[in-house]
GROMACS .gro file of C-alpha atoms in nm:
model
  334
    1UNK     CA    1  -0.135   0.331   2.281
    2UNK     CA    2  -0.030   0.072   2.109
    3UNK     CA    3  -0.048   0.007   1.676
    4UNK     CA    4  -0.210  -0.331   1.754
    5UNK     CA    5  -0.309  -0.361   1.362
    6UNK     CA    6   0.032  -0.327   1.249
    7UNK     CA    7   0.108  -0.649   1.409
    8UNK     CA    8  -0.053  -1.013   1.304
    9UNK     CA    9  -0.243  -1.065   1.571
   10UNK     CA   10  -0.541  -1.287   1.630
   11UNK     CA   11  -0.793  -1.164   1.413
   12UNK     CA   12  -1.120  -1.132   1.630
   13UNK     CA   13  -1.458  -1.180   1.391
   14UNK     CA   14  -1.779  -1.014   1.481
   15UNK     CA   15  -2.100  -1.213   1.321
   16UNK     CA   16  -2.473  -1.007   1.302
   17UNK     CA   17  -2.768  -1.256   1.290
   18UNK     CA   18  -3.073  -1.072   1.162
   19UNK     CA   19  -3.425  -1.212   1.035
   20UNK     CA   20  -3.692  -1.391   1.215
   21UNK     CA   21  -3.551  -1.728   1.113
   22UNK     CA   22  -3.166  -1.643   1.230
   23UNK     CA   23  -3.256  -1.500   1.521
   24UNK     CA   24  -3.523  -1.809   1.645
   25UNK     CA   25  -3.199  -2.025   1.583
   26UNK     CA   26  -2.948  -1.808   1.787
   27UNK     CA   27  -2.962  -1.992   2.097
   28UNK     CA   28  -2.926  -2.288   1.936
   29UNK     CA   29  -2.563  -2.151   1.784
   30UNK     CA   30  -2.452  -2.052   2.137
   31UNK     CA   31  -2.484  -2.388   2.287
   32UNK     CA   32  -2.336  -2.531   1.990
   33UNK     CA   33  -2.018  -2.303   1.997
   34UNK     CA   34  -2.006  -2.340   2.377
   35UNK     CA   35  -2.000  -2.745   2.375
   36UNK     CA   36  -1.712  -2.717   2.070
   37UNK     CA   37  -1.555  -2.502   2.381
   38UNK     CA   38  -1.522  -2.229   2.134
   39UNK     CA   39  -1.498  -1.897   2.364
   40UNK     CA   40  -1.809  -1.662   2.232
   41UNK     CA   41  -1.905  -1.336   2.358
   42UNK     CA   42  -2.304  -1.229   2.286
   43UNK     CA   43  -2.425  -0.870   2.262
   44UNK     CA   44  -2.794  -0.906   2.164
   45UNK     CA   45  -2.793  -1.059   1.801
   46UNK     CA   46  -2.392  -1.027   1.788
   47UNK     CA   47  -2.126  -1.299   1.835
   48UNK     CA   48  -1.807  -1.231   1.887
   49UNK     CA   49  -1.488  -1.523   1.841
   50UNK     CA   50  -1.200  -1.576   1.709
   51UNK     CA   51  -1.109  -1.783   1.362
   52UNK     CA   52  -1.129  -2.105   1.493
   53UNK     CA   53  -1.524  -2.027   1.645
   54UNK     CA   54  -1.563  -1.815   1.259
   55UNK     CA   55  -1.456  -2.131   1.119
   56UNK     CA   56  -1.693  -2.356   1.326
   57UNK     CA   57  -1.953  -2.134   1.300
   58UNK     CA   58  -1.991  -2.073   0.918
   59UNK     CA   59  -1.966  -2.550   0.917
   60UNK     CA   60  -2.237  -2.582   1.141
   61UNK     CA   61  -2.463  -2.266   1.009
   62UNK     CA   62  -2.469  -2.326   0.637
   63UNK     CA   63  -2.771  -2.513   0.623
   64UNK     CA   64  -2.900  -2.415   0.973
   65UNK     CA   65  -2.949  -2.047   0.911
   66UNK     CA   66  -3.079  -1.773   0.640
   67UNK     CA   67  -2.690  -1.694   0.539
   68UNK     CA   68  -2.892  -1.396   0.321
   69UNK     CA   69  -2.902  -1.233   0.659
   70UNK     CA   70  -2.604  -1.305   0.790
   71UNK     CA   71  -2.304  -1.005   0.790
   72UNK     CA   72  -1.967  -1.040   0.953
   73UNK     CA   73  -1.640  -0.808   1.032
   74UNK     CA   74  -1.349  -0.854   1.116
   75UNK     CA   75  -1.102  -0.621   1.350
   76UNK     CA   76  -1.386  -0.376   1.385
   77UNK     CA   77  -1.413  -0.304   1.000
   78UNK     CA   78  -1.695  -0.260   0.786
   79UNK     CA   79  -2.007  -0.502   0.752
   80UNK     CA   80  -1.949  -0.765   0.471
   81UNK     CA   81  -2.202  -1.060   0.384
   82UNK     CA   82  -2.098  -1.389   0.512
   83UNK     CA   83  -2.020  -1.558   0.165
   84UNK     CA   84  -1.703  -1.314   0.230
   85UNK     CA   85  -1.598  -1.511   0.539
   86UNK     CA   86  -1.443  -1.811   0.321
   87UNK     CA   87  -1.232  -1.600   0.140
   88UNK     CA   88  -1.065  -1.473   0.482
   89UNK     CA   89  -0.982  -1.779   0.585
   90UNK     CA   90  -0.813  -1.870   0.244
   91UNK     CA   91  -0.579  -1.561   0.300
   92UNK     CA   92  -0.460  -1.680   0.632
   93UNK     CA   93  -0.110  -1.767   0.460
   94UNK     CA   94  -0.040  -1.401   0.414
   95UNK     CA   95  -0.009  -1.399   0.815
   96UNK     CA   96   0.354  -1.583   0.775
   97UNK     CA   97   0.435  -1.404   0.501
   98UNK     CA   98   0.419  -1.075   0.713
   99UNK     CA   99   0.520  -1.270   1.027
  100UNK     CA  100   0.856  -1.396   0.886
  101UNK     CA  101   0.891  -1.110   0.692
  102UNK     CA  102   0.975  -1.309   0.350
  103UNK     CA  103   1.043  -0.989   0.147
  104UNK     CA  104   1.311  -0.831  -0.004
  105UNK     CA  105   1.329  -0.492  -0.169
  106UNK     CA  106   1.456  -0.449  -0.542
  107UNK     CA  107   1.579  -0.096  -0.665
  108UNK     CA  108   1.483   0.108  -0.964
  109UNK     CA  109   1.692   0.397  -1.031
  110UNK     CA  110   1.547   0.727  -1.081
  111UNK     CA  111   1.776   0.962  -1.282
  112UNK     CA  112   1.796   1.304  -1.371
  113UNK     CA  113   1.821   1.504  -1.772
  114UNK     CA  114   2.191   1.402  -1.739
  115UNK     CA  115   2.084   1.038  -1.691
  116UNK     CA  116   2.304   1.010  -1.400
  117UNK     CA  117   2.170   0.819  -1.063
  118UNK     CA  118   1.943   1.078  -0.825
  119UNK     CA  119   1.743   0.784  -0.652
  120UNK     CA  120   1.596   0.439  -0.626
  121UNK     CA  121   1.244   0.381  -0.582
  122UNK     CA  122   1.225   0.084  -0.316
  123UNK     CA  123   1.021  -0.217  -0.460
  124UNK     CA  124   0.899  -0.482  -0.269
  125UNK     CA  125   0.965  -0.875  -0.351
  126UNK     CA  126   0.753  -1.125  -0.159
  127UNK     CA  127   0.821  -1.456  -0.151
  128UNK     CA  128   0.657  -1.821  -0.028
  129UNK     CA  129   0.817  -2.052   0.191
  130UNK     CA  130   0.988  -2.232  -0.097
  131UNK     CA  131   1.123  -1.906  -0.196
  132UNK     CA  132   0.914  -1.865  -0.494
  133UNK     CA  133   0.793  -1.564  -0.561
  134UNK     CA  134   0.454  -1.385  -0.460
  135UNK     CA  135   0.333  -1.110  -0.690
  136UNK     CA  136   0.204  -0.766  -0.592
  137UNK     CA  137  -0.150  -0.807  -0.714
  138UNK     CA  138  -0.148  -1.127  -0.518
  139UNK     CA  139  -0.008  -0.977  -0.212
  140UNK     CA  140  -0.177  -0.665  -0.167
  141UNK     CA  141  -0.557  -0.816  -0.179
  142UNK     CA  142  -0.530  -1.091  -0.014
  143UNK     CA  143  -0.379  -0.846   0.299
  144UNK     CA  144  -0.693  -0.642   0.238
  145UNK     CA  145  -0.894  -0.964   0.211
  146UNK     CA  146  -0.743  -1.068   0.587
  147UNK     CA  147  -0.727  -0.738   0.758
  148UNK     CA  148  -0.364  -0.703   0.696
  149UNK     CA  149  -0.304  -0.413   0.500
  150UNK     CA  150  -0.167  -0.201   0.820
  151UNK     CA  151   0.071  -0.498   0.896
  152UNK     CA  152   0.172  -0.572   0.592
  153UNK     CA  153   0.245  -0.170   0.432
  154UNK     CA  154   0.444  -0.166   0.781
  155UNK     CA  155   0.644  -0.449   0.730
  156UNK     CA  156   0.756  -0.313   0.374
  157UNK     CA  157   0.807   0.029   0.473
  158UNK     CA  158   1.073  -0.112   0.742
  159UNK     CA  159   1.243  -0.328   0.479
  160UNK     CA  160   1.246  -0.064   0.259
  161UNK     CA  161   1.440   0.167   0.513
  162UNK     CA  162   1.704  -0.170   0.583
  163UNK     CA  163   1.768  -0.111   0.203
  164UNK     CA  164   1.780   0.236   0.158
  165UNK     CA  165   2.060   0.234   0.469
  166UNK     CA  166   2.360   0.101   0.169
  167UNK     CA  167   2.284   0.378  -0.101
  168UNK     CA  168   2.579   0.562  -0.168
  169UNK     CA  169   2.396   0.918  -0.063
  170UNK     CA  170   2.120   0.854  -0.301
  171UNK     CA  171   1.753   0.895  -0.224
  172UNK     CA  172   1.527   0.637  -0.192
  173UNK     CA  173   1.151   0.651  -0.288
  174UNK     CA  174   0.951   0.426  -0.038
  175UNK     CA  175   0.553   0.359  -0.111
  176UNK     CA  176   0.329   0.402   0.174
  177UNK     CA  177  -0.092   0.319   0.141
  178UNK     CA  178  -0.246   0.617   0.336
  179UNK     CA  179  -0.544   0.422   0.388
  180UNK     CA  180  -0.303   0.188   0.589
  181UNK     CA  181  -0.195   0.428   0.865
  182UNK     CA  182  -0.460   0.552   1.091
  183UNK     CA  183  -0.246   0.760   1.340
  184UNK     CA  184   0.069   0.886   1.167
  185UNK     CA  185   0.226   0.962   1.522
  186UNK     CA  186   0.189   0.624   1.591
  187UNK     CA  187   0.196   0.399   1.306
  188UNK     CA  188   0.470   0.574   1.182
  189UNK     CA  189   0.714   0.578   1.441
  190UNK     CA  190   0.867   0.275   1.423
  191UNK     CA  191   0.995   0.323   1.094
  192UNK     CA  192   1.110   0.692   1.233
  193UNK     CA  193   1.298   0.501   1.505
  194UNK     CA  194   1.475   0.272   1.258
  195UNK     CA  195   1.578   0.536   1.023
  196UNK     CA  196   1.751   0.679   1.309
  197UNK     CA  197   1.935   0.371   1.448
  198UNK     CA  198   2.066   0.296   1.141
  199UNK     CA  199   2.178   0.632   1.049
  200UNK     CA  200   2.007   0.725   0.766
  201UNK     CA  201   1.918   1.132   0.683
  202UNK     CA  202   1.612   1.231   0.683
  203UNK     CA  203   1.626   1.449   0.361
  204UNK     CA  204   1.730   1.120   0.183
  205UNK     CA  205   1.446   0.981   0.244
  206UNK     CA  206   1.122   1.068   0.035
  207UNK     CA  207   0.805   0.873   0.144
  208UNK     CA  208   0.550   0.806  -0.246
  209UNK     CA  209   0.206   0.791  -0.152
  210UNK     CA  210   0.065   0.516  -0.340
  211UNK     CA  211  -0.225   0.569  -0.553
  212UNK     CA  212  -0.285   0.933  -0.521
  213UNK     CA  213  -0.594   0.960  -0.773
  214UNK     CA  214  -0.791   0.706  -0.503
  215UNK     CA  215  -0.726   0.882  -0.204
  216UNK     CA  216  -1.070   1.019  -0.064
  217UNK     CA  217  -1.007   1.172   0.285
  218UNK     CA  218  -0.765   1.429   0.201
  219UNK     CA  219  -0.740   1.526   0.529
  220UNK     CA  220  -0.610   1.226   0.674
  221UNK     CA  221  -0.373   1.214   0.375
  222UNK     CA  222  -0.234   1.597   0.445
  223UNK     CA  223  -0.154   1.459   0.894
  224UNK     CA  224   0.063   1.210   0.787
  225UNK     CA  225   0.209   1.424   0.524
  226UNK     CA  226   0.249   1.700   0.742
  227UNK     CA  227   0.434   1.464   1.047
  228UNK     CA  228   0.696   1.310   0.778
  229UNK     CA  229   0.761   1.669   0.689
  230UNK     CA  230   0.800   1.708   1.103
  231UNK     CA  231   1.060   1.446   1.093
  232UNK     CA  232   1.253   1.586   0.789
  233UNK     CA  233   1.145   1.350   0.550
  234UNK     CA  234   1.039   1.474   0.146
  235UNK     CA  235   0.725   1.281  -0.015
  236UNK     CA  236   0.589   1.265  -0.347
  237UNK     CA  237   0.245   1.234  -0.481
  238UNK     CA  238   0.238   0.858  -0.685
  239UNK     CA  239   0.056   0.808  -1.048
  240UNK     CA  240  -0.069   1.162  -1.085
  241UNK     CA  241  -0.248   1.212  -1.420
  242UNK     CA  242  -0.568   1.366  -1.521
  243UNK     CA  243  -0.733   1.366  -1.218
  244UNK     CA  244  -0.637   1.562  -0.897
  245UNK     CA  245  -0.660   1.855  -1.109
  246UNK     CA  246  -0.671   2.177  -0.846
  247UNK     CA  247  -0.398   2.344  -0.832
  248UNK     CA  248  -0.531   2.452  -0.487
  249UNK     CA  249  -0.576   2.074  -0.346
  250UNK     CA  250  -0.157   2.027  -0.484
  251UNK     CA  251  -0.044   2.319  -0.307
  252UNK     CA  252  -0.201   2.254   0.027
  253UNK     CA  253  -0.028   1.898   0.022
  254UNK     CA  254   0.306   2.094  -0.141
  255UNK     CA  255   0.475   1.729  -0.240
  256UNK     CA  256   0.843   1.811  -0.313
  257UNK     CA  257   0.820   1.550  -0.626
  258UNK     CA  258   0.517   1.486  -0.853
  259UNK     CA  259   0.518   1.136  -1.062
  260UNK     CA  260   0.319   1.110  -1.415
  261UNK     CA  261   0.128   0.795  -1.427
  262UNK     CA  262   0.308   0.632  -1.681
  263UNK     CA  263   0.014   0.542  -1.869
  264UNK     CA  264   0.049   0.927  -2.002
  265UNK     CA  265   0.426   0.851  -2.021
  266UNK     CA  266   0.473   0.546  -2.263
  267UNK     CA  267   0.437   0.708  -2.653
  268UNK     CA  268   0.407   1.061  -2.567
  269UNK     CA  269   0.669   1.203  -2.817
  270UNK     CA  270   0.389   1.050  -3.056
  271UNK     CA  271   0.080   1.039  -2.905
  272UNK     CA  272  -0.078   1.435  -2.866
  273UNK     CA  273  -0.309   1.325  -2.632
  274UNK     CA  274  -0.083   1.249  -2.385
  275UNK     CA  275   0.089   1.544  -2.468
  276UNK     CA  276  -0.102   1.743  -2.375
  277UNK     CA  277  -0.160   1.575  -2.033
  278UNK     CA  278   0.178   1.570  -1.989
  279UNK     CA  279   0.228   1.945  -2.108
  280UNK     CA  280  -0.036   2.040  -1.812
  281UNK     CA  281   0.126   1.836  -1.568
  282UNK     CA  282   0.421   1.972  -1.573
  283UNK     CA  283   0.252   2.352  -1.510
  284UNK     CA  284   0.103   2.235  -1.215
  285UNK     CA  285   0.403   2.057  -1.066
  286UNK     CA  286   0.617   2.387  -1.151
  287UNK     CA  287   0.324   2.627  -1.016
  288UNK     CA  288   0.337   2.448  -0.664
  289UNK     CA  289   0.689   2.433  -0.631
  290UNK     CA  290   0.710   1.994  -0.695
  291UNK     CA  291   0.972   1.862  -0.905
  292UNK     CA  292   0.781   1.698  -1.215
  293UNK     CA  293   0.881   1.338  -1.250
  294UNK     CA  294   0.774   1.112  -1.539
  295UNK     CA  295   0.736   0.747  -1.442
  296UNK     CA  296   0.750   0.443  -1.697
  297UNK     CA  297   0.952   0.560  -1.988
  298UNK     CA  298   1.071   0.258  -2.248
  299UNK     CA  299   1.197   0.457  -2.489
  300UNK     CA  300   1.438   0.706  -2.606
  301UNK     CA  301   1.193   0.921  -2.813
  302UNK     CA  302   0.971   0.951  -2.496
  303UNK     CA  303   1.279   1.042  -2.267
  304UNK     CA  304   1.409   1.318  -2.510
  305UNK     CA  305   1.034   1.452  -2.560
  306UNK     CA  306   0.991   1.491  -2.185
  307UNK     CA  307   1.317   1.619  -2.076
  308UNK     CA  308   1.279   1.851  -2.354
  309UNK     CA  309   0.962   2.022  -2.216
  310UNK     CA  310   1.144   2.080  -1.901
  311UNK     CA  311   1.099   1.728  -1.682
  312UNK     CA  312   1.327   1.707  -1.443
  313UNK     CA  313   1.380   1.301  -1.330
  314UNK     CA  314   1.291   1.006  -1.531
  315UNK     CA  315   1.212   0.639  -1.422
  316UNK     CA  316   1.162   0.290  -1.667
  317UNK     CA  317   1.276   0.033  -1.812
  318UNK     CA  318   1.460   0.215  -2.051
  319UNK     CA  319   1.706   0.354  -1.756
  320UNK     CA  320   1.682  -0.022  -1.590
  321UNK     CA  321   1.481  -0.203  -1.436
  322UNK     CA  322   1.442  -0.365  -1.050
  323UNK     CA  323   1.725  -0.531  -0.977
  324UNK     CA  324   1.839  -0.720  -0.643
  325UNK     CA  325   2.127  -0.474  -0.559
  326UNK     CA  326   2.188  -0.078  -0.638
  327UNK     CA  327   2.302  -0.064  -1.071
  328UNK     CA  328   2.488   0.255  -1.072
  329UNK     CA  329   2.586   0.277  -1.439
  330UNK     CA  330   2.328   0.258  -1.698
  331UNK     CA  331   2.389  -0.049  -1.933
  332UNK     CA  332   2.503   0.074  -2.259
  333UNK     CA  333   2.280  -0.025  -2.530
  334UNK     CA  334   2.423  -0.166  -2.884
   0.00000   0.00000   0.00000
């Protein structure tokens, strides 16, 4: 079996005529498509082609057809209306992004009550063919836009082991999209192999699911977990905060780190609120066995407040932020 989605290949678009007036006109398509020698495959009121026929097809059917009625998908996805089909085609440049792999990986250190290094947390840095750069919340939905999310969470998980192979023994927090891997045994294991070849442990590796409140099939979530723990790998639970709230749900997935959404982070020493958030947080990461780490800290005052109530690691600004190459000393401030 092969992870054919965690490659950039062709994307294949499936197009569903349906109405009395789309469906009168759907001959008329096919022998339009077929004369532009555009290779299209017909299963009752389904087309099937590539981009270049998708592209054809939405010129020549704009004025043609009842576009109301008209759905498309692409890569065997979900059914999307066609005004959706323009926006795929304006993501096509995330394909060399992903195929040239223009990223890099910055690291943000993670330190303990000591404020001495424990890890980095792996940060990915895209960038266009100029080298300028292309920011996350560009990135990331423009691959979901285009079908790429599998490729392109792939492609930075790999990266992110390249980097995490010159630590000096440190751990290094790598994000992962569960929604992203649909077989663990097999989407996974080329970044298993390449931990391997380039000699890095296991146990120093700990694998930060990415947007833990939004993940719905728990399930799915709890397989993958449950093969990186096969492999010897840790894993932590990302922005954790007022939701996922059973203690139950945290202990089946037993994460050996738990990360406060920093929004519940950033003025707690003054805000009781968050406190109290914060307060409950840190029983439930205890209770299941997690180590309770607060993400996002600016600030002194917020850093003594939580290390105070009995938080173990810290991450922010405050301890430094991403930087190109491993910063092993805190800067001393004036």
């Amino acid at each position: 079996m092969e992870c054919n989605s965690c490659t950039v290949a062709a994307i294949k678009f499936e197009i569903k005529l349906e109405g009395e007036t789309n469906l009168s006109a759907l001959q008329i398509v096919i022998d339009h498509l077929e004369r532009r020698e555009i290779e299209v495959s017909v299963k009752g009121n389904k087309l099937q082609m590539d981009e270049k026929g998708a592209r054809e097809f939405l010129d020549f059917c704009r004025d043609l057809l009842d576009m109301d009625q008209v759905t498309f998908r692409i890569n065997q996805e979900s059914w999307q209306p066609l005004e959706g089909m323009s926006r795929v085609f304006a993501t096509e440049w995330i394909d060399e992004v992903i195929k040239n792999e223009r990223l890099t990986c910055h690291y943000q250190p993670i330190v303990d009550a000591d404020e001495k290094i424990f890890a980095y947390e792996m940060l990915a840095r895209f960038q266009n063919e100029d080298g300028s750069m292309i920011y996350p919340n560009e990135i990331f939905p423009a691959a979901k836009t285009r079908g790429r999310l599998y490729a392109l969470d792939r492609v930075c998980r790999m990266t992110a082991v390249r980097y995490a192979a010159v630590l000096k023994g440190e751990n290094a927090f790598i994000n992962f999209i569960p929604t992203s891997i649909y077989s663990p045994e097999f989407c996974l294991r080329s970044t298993i192999a390449l931990s391997e070849q380039l000699g890095v442990n296991p146990k120093s590796l700990v694998f930060e699911v990415v947007e833990t409140e939004k993940v719905d099939d728990l399930d799915h979530l709890k397989r993958i977990l449950a093969y990186y723990k096969e492999k010897g790998f840790d894993y932590a639970l990302d922005d954790v905060g007022e939701g996922y709230s059973t203690i139950e749900m945290l202990a089946d997935l037993k994460p050996q780190y738990m990360k406060l959404d920093m929004q519940f982070v950033q003025d707690v020493a003054t805000d009781t609120a968050k406190q109290k958030i914060a307060e409950n947080f840190l029983k439930k990461a205890l209770e299941v066995g997690s180590v309770p780490l607060a993400e996002g800290i600016e600030t002194r005052q917020d850093f003594d407040w939580l290390k105070q109530r009995g938080y173990q690691l810290f991450q922010g600004y405050y301890f430094g932020k991403p930087a190109a190459s491993p910063v092993y000393e805190k800067k001393i401030e004036a």
